[in-house]
Short mmCIF file of C-alpha atoms in Angstrom, two decimals:
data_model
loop_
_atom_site.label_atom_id
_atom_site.label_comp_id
_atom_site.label_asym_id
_atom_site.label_seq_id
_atom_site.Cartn_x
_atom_site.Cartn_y
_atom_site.Cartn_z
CA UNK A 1 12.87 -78.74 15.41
CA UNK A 2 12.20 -80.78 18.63
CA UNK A 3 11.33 -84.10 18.29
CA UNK A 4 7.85 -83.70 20.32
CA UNK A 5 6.98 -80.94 17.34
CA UNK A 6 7.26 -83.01 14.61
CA UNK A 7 5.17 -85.63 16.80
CA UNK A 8 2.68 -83.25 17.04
CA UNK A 9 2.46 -82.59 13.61
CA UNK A 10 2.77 -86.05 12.32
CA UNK A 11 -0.56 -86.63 13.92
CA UNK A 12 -2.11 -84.30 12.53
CA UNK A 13 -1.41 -86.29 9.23
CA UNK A 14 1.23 -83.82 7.94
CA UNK A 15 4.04 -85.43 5.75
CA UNK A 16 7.00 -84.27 7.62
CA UNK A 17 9.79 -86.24 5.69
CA UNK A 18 11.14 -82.94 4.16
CA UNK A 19 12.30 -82.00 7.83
CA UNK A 20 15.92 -81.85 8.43
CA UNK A 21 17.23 -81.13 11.58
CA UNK A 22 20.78 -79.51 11.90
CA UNK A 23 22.88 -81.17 15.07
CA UNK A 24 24.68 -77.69 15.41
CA UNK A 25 24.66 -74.61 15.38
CA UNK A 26 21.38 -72.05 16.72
CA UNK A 27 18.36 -72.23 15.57
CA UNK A 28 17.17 -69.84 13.35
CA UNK A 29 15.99 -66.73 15.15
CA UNK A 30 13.65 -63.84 14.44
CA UNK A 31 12.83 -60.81 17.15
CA UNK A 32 9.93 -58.56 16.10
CA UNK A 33 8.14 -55.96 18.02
CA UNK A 34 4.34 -54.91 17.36
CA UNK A 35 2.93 -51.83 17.85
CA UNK A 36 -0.14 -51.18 20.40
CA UNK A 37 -2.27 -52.44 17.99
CA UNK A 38 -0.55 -55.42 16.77
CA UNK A 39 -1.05 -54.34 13.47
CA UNK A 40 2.71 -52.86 12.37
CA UNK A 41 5.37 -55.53 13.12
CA UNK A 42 9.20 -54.11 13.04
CA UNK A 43 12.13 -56.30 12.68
CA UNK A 44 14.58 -56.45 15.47
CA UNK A 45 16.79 -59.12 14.60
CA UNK A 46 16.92 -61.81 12.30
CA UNK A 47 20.18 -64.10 13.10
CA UNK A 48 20.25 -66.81 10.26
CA UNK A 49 21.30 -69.44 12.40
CA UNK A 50 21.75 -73.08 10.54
CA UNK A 51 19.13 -71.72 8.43
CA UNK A 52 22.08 -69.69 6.65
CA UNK A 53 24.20 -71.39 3.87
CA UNK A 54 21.21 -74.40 4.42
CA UNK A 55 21.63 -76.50 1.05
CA UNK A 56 17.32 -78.02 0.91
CA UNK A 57 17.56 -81.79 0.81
CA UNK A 58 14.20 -82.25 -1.29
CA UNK A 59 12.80 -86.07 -0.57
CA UNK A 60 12.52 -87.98 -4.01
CA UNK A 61 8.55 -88.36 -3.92
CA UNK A 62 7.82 -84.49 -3.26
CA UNK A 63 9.51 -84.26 -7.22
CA UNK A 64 5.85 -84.49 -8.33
CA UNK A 65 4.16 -82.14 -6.15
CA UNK A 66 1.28 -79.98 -7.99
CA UNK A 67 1.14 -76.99 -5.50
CA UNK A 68 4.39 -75.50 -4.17
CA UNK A 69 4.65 -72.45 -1.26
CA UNK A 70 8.29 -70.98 -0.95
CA UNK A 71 8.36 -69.51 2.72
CA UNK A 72 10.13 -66.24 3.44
CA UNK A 73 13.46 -67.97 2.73
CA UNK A 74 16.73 -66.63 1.17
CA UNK A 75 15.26 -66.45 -2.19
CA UNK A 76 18.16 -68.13 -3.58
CA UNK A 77 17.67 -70.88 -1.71
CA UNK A 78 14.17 -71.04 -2.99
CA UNK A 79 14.93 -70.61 -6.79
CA UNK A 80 17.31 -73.49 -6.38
CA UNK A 81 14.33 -75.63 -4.14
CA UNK A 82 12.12 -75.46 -7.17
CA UNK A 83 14.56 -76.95 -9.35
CA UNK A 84 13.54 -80.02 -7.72
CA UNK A 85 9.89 -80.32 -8.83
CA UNK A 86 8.99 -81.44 -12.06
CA UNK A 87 5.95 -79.47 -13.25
CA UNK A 88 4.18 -78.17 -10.45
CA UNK A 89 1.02 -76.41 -11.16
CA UNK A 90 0.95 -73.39 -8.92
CA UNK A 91 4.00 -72.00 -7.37
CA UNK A 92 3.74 -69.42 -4.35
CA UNK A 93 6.42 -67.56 -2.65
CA UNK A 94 6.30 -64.97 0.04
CA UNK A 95 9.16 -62.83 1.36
CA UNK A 96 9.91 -60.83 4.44
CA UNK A 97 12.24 -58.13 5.28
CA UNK A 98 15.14 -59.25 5.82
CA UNK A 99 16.08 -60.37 2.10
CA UNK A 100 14.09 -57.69 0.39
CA UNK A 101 16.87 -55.37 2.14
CA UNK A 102 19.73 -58.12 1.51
CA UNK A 103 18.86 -59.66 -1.66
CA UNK A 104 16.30 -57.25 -3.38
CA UNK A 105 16.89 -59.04 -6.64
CA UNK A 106 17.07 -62.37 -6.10
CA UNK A 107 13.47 -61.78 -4.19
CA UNK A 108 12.42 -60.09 -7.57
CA UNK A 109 14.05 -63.35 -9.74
CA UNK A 110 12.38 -65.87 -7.41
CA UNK A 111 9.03 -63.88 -8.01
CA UNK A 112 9.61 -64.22 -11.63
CA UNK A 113 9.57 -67.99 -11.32
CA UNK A 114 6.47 -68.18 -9.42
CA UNK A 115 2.92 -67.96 -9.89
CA UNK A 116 1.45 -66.05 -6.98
CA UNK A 117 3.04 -64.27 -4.22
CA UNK A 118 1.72 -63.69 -0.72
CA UNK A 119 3.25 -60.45 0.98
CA UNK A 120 2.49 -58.82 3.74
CA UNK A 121 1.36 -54.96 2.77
CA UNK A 122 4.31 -53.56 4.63
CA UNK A 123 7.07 -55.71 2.92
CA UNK A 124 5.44 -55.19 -0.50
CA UNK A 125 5.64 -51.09 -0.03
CA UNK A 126 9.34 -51.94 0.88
CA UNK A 127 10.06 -54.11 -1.79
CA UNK A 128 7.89 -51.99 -4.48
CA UNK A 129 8.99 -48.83 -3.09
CA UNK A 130 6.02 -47.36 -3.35
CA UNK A 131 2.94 -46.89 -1.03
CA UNK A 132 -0.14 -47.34 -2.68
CA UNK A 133 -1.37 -51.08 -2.73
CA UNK A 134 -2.47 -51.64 -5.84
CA UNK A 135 0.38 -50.02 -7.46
CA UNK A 136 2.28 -52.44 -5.74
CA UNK A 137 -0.02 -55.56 -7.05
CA UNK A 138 0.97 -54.50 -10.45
CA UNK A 139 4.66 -54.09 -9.79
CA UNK A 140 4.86 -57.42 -8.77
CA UNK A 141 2.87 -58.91 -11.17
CA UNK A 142 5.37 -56.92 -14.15
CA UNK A 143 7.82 -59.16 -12.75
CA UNK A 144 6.45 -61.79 -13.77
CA UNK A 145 3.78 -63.59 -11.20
CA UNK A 146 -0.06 -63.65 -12.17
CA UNK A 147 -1.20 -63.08 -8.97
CA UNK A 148 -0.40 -61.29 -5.79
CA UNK A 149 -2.02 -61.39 -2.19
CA UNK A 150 -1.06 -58.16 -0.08
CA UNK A 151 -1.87 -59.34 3.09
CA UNK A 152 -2.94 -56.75 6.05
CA UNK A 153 -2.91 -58.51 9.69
CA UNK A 154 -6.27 -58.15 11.61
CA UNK A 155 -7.59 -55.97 7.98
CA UNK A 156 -7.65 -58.70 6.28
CA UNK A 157 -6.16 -59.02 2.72
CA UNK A 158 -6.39 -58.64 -1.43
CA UNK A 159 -5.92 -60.46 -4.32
CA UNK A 160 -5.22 -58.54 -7.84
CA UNK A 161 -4.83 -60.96 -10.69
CA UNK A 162 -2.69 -60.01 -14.02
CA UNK A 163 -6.02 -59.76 -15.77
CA UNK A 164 -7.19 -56.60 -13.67
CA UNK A 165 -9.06 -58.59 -10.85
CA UNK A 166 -9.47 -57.42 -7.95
CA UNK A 167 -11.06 -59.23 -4.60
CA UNK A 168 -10.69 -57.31 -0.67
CA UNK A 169 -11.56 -59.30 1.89
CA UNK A 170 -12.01 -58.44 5.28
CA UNK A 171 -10.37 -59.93 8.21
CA UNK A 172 -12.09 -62.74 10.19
CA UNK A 173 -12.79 -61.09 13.32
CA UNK A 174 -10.93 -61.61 16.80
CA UNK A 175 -12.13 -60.02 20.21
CA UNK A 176 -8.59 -60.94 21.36
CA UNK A 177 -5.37 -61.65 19.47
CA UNK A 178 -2.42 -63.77 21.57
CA UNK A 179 0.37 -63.53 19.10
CA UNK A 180 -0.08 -62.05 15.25
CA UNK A 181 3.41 -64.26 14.61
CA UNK A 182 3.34 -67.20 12.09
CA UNK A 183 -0.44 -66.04 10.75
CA UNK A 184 1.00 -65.21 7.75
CA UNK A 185 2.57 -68.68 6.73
CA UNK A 186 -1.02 -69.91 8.33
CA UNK A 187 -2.49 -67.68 5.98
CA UNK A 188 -0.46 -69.34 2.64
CA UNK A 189 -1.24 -72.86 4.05
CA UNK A 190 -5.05 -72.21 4.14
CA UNK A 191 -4.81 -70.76 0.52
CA UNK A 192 -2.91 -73.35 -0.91
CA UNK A 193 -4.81 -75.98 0.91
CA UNK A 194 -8.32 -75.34 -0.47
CA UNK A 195 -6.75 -75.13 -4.14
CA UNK A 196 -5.02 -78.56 -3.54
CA UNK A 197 -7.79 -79.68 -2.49
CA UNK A 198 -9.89 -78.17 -5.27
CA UNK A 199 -7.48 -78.54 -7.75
CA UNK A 200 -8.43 -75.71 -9.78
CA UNK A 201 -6.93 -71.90 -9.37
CA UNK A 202 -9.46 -70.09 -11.82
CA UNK A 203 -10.97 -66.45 -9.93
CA UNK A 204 -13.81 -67.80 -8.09
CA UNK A 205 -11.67 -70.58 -6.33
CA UNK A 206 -8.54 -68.06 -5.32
CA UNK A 207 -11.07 -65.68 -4.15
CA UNK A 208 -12.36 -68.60 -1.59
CA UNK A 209 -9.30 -69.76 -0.83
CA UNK A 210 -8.61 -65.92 0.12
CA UNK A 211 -10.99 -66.31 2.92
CA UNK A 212 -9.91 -70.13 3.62
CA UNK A 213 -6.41 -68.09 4.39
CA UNK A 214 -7.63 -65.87 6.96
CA UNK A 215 -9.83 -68.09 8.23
CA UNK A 216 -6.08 -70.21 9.10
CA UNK A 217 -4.59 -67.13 9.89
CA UNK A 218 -6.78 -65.92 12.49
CA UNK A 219 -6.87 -69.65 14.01
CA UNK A 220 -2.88 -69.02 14.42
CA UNK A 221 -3.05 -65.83 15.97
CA UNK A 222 -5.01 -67.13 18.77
CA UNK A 223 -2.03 -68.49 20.66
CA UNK A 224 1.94 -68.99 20.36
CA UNK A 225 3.08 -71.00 18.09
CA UNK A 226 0.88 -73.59 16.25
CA UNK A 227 -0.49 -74.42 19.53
CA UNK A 228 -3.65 -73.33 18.15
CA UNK A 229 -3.40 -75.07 14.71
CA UNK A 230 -2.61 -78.37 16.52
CA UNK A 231 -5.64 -78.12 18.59
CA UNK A 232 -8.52 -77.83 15.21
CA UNK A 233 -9.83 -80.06 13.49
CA UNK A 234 -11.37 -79.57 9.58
CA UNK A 235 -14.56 -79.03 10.69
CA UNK A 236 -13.33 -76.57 12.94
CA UNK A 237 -11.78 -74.90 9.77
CA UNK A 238 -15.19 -75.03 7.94
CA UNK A 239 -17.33 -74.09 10.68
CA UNK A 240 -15.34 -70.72 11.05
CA UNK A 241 -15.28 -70.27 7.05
CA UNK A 242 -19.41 -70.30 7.65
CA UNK A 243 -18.85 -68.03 10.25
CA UNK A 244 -17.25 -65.99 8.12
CA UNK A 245 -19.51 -66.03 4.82
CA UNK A 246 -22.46 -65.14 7.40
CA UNK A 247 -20.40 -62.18 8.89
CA UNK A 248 -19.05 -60.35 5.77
CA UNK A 249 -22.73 -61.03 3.60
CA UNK A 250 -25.11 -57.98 3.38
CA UNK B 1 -17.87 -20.90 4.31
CA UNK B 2 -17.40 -18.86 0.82
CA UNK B 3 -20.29 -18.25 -0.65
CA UNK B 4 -19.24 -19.97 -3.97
CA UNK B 5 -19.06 -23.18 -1.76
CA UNK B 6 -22.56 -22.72 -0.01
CA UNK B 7 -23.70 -21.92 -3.87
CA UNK B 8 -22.53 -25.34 -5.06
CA UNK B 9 -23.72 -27.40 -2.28
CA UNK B 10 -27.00 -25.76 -2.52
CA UNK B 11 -26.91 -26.94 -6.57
CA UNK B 12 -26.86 -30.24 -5.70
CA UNK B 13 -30.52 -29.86 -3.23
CA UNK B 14 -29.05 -29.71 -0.20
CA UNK B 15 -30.78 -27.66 2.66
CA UNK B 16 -27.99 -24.90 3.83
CA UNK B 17 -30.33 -22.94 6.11
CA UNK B 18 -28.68 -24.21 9.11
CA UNK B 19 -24.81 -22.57 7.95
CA UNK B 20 -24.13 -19.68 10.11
CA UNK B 21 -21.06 -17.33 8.63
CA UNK B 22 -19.55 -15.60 11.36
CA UNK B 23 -18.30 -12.15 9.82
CA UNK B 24 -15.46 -11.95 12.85
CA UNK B 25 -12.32 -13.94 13.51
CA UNK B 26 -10.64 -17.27 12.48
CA UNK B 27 -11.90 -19.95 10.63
CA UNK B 28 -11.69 -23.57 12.15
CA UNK B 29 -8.05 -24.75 11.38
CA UNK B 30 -6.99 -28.24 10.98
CA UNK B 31 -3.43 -29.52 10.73
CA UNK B 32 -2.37 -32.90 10.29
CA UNK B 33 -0.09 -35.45 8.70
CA UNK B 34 -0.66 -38.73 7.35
CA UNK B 35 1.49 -41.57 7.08
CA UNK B 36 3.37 -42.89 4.10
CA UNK B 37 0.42 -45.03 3.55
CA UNK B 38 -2.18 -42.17 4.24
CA UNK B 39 -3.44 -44.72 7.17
CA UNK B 40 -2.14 -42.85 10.48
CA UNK B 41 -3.23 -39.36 10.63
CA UNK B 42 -1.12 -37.39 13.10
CA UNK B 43 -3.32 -33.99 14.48
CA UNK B 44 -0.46 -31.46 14.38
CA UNK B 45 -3.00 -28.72 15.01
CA UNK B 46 -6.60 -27.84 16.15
CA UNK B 47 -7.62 -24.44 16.13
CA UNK B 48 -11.12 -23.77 16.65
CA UNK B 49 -11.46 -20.04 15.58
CA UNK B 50 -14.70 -19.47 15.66
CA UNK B 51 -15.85 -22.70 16.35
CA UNK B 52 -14.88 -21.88 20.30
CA UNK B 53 -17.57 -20.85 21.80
CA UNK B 54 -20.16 -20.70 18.93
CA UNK B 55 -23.88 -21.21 20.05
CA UNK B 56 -25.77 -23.17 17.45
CA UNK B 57 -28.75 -21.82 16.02
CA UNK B 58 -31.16 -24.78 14.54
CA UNK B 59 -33.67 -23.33 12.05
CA UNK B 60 -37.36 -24.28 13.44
CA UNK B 61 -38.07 -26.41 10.53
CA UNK B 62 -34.84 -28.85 11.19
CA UNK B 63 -36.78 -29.45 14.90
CA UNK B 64 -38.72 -32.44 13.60
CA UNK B 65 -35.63 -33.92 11.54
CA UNK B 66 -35.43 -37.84 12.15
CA UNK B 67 -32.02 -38.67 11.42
CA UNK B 68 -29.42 -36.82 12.87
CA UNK B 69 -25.19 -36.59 12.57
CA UNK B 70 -23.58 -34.28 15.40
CA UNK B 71 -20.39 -34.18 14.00
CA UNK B 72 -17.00 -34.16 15.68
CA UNK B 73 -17.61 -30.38 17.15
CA UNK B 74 -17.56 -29.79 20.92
CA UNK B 75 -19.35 -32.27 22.78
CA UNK B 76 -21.12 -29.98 24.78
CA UNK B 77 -22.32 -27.98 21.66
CA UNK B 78 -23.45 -31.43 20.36
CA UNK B 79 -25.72 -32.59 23.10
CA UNK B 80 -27.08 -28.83 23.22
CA UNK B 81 -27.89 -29.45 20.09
CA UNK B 82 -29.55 -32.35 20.38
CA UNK B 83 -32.29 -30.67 22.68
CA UNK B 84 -33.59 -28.66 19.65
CA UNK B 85 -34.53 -31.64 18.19
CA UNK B 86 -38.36 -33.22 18.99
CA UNK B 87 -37.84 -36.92 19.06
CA UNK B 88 -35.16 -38.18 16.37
CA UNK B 89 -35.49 -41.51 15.26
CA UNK B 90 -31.61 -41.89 15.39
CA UNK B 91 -28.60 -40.34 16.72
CA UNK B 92 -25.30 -40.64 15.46
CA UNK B 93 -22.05 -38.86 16.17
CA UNK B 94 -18.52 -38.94 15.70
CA UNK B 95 -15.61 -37.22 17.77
CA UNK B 96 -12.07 -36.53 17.83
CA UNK B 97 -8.49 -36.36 19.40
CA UNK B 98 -8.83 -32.97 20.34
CA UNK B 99 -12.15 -33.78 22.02
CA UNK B 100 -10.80 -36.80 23.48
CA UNK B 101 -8.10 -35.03 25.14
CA UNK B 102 -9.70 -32.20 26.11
CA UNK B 103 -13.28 -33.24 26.83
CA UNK B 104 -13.19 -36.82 27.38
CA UNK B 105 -16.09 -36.73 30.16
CA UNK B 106 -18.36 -34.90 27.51
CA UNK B 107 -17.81 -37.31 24.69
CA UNK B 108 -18.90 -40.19 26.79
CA UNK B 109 -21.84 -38.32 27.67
CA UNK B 110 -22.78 -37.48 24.52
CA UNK B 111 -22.24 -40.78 23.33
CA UNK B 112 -24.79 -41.87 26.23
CA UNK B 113 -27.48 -39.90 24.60
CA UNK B 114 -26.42 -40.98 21.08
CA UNK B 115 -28.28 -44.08 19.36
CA UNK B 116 -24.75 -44.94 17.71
CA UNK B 117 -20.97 -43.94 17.07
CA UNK B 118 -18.78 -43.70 14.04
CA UNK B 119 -15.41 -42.92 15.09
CA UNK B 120 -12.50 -43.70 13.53
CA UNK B 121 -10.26 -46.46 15.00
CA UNK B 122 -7.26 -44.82 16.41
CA UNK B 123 -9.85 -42.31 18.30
CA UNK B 124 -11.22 -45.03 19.53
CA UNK B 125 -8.44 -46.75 20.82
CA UNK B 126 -7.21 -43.55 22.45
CA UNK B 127 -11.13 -42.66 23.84
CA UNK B 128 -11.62 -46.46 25.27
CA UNK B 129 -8.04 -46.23 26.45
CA UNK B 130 -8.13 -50.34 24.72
CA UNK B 131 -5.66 -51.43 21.82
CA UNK B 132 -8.45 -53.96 20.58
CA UNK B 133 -11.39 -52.85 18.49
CA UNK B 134 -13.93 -55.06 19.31
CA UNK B 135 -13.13 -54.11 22.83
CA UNK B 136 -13.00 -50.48 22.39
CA UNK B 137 -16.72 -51.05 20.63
CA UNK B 138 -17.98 -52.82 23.89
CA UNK B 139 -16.97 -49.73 25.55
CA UNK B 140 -18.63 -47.43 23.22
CA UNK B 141 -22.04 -50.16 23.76
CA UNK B 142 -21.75 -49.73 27.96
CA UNK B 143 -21.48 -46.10 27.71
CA UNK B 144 -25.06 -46.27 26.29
CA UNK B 145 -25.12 -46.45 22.37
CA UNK B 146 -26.75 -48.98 20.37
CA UNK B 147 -23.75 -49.71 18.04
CA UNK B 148 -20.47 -48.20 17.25
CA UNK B 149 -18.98 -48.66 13.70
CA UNK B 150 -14.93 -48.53 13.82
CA UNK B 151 -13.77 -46.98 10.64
CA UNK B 152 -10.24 -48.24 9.99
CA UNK B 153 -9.58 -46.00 6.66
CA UNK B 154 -8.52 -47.91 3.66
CA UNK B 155 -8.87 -50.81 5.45
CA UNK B 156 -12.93 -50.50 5.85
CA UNK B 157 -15.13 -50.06 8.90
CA UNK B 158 -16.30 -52.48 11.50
CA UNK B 159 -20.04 -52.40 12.95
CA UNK B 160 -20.57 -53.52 16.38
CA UNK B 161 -24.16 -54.04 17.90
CA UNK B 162 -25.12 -53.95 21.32
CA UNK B 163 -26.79 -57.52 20.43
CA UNK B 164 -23.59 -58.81 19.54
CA UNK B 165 -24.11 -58.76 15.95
CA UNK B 166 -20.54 -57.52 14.09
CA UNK B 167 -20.29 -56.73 10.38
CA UNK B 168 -16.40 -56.02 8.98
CA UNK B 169 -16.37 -54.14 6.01
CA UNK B 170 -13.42 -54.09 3.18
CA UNK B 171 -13.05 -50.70 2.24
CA UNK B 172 -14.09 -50.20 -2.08
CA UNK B 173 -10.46 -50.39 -3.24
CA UNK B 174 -8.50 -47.11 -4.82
CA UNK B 175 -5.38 -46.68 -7.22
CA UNK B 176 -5.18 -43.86 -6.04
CA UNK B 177 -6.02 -41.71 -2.78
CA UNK B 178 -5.57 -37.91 -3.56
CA UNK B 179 -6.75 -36.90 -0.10
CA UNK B 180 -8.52 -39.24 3.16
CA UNK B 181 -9.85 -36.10 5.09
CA UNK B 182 -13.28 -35.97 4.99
CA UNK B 183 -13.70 -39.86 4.15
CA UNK B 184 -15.48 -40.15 7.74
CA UNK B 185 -17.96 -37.13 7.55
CA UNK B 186 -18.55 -38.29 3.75
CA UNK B 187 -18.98 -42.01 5.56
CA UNK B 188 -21.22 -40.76 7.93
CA UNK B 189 -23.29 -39.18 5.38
CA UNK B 190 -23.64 -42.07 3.37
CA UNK B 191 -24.48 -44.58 6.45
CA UNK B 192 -26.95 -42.10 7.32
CA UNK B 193 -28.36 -41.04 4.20
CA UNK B 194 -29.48 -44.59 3.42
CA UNK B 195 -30.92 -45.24 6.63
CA UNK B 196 -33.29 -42.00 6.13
CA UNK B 197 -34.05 -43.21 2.87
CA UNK B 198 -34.90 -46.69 3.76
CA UNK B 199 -36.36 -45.42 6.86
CA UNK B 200 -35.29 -48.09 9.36
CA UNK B 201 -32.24 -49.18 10.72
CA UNK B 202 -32.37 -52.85 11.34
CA UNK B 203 -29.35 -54.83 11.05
CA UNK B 204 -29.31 -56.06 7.67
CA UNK B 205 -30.19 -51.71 6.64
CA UNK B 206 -27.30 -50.79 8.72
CA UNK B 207 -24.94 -53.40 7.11
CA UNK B 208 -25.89 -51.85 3.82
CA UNK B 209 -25.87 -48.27 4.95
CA UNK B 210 -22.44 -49.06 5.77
CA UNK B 211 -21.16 -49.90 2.18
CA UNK B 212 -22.73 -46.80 1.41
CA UNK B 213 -20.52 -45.30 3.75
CA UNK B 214 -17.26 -46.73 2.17
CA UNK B 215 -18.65 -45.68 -0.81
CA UNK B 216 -18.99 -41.96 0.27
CA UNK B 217 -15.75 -42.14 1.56
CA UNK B 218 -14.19 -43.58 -1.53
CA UNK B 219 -15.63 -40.80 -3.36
CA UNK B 220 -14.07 -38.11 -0.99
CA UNK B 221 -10.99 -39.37 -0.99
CA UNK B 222 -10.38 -39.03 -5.02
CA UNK B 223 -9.79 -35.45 -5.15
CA UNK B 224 -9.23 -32.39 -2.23
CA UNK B 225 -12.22 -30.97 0.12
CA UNK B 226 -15.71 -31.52 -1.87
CA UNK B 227 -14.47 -31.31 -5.27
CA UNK B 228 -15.12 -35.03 -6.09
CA UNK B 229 -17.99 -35.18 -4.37
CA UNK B 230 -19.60 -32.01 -5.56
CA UNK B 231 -19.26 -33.72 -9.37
CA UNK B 232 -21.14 -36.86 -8.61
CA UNK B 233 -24.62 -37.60 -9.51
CA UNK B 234 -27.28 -40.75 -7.51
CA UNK B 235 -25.84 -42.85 -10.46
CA UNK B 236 -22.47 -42.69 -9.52
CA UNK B 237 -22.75 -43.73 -6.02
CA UNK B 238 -25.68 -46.46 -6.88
CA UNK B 239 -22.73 -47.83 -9.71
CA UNK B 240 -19.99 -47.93 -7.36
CA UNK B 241 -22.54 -49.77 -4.59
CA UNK B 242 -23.53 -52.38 -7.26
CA UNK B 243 -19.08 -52.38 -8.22
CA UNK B 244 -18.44 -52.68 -4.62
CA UNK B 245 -20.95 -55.66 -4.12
CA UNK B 246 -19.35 -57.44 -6.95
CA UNK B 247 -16.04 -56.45 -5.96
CA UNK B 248 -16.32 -58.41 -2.75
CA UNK B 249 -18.70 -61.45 -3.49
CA UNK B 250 -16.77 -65.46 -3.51
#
């Protein structure tokens, strides 16, 4: 990652120890193409890059960490990353295409080992094989996590819990989207964030840290990169969640 | 329409004076295919039978109705239509593809002398010749209707106001979708059965007609043509209003 990144994010008061950068080899890269209406992404190419083979140097202090998010990494990877964490309270993974196709079952193990998982509704019809959404909630909650968030681009997304709960929430709305790419991660950060913060995951909290998600999502989507992330502050974040309780209440 | 069908409608107090069974050709065919995920529809077909052509006859009585649907038939039948009617509180209508393509000129024009649109959000993409929803509802706004509501199938509806007011909608969630067509019409009879009830159509009405439209629609969809909704009573619809309000509080 280039130096004047992690600058950028360092000021923003993000702990950015657990960064390693790799002196060769390519960077990691991913080419996607969206449909007219930015709402269907397809896969073009994902070249691994130094990303592949990558053994996670964990720093010493994270060992304690209470909430954990596994990005859409080789799920291997992953299940051996949370090895390193003693007891965290809430793990979260998410997945894309490229290992449900490669490593279907490692993607189902990792799931196993985690609490929650946040999947986009695409990936979770591939990886569920089967089209209805729910139906795929419950398939990945058999293997083993208590919750799942199907997430839908501009429609928003849903949380189904292993107890039969159920919340949809509409998308925060955009008159103009610059680039859907990264609101996904954007929209795990935001979720996890408010339950750190919160430090409590019972139904009422996940369910507002649902909307805290797309709230961060549809921040991200309104320019490349985290250009847009870098540029809030908090009470932009919580001005927009207003925003959105006002919007959505009837 | 088979008798049997007019017969069943009429059991549940609804006013069929105004059906007019042509003894003499075709009946209106419709062809499509949906998606995997029953979101996309693909029109493989439109055959209008006797539809083409067909003069309306409005029975006297219906000449002081306040609330009226022109439903996606010809344009140019619709706004003749509209000229048997005194002075409606509210016009709403609903188009599409084949309209789009064919008649474009004639759907903006009847959405000029419409109050509001329901349309569903690949129509309007295509009719607004715009990928972006809020932007396609602007369009709908210049051409001269009050509001537009975007229905994006089992992902909700979106109203737009010509005040700038917006209210996004989760759609009430399914296990199981049997079949979407009809979910629009059965929409558009919700939206605007509450507004007649209520008799007004202020914002925070129309945000509530349009649950009942999702609820309408989530009826429809449970089992082929009117079946499901032939077999539901007030209750049902006022229960799955209240399960839908729950369903989407934080």
């Amino acid at each position: 990652m280039p130096a004047v990144h992690i600058g950028a994010i360092k000021s923003k008061g993000i702990d950015t120890k657990g960064i390693v950068t790799v002196q060769e080899g390519k960077t990691f890269h991913y080419d996607s193409t969206f449909d007219y209406d930015l709402s269907n992404r397809t896969t073009n190419k994902t070249e691994l890059g130094v990303v592949a083979g990558f053994e996670p140097v964990i720093p010493a202090e994270y060992a304690k960490s209470e909430y954990l998010y596994l990005a859409n990494n080789d799920p291997k990877q992953n299940i051996k990353i949370l090895r390193h964490f003693q007891k965290p309270k809430l793990v979260v993974c998410d997945t894309i295409e490229f290992w449900i196709n490669g490593s279907r079952d490692d993607v189902i193990k990792m799931i196993g080992m985690a609490d929650g998982v946040v999947i986009n509704d695409n990936e979770a019809r591939l990886l569920c094989k089967e089209s209805n959404l729910a139906k795929c909630a419950k398939k990945v909650i058999s293997w083993g996590a208590k919750f799942a968030i199907i997430k839908k681009g501009e429609h928003g997304a849903v949380l189904f819990t292993n107890d039969d709960q159920l919340f949809p929430a509409a998308a925060y709305f955009l008159d103009e989207i610059v680039d859907p790419t990264g609101a996904g991660d954007s929209f795990a950060g935001g979720f996890l964030g408010h339950i750190a913060r919160k430090n409590k995951f019972d139904f009422a909290t996940m369910k507002e840290a649902v909307i805290y998600g797309n709230v961060m999502g549809s921040f991200a989507v309104e320019d490349f990169g985290i250009k847009r992330l870098l540029s809030i502050t908090k009470d932009d974040v919580e001005a927009r969640f207003r925003k959105y309780c006002n919007l959505v209440q009837f």
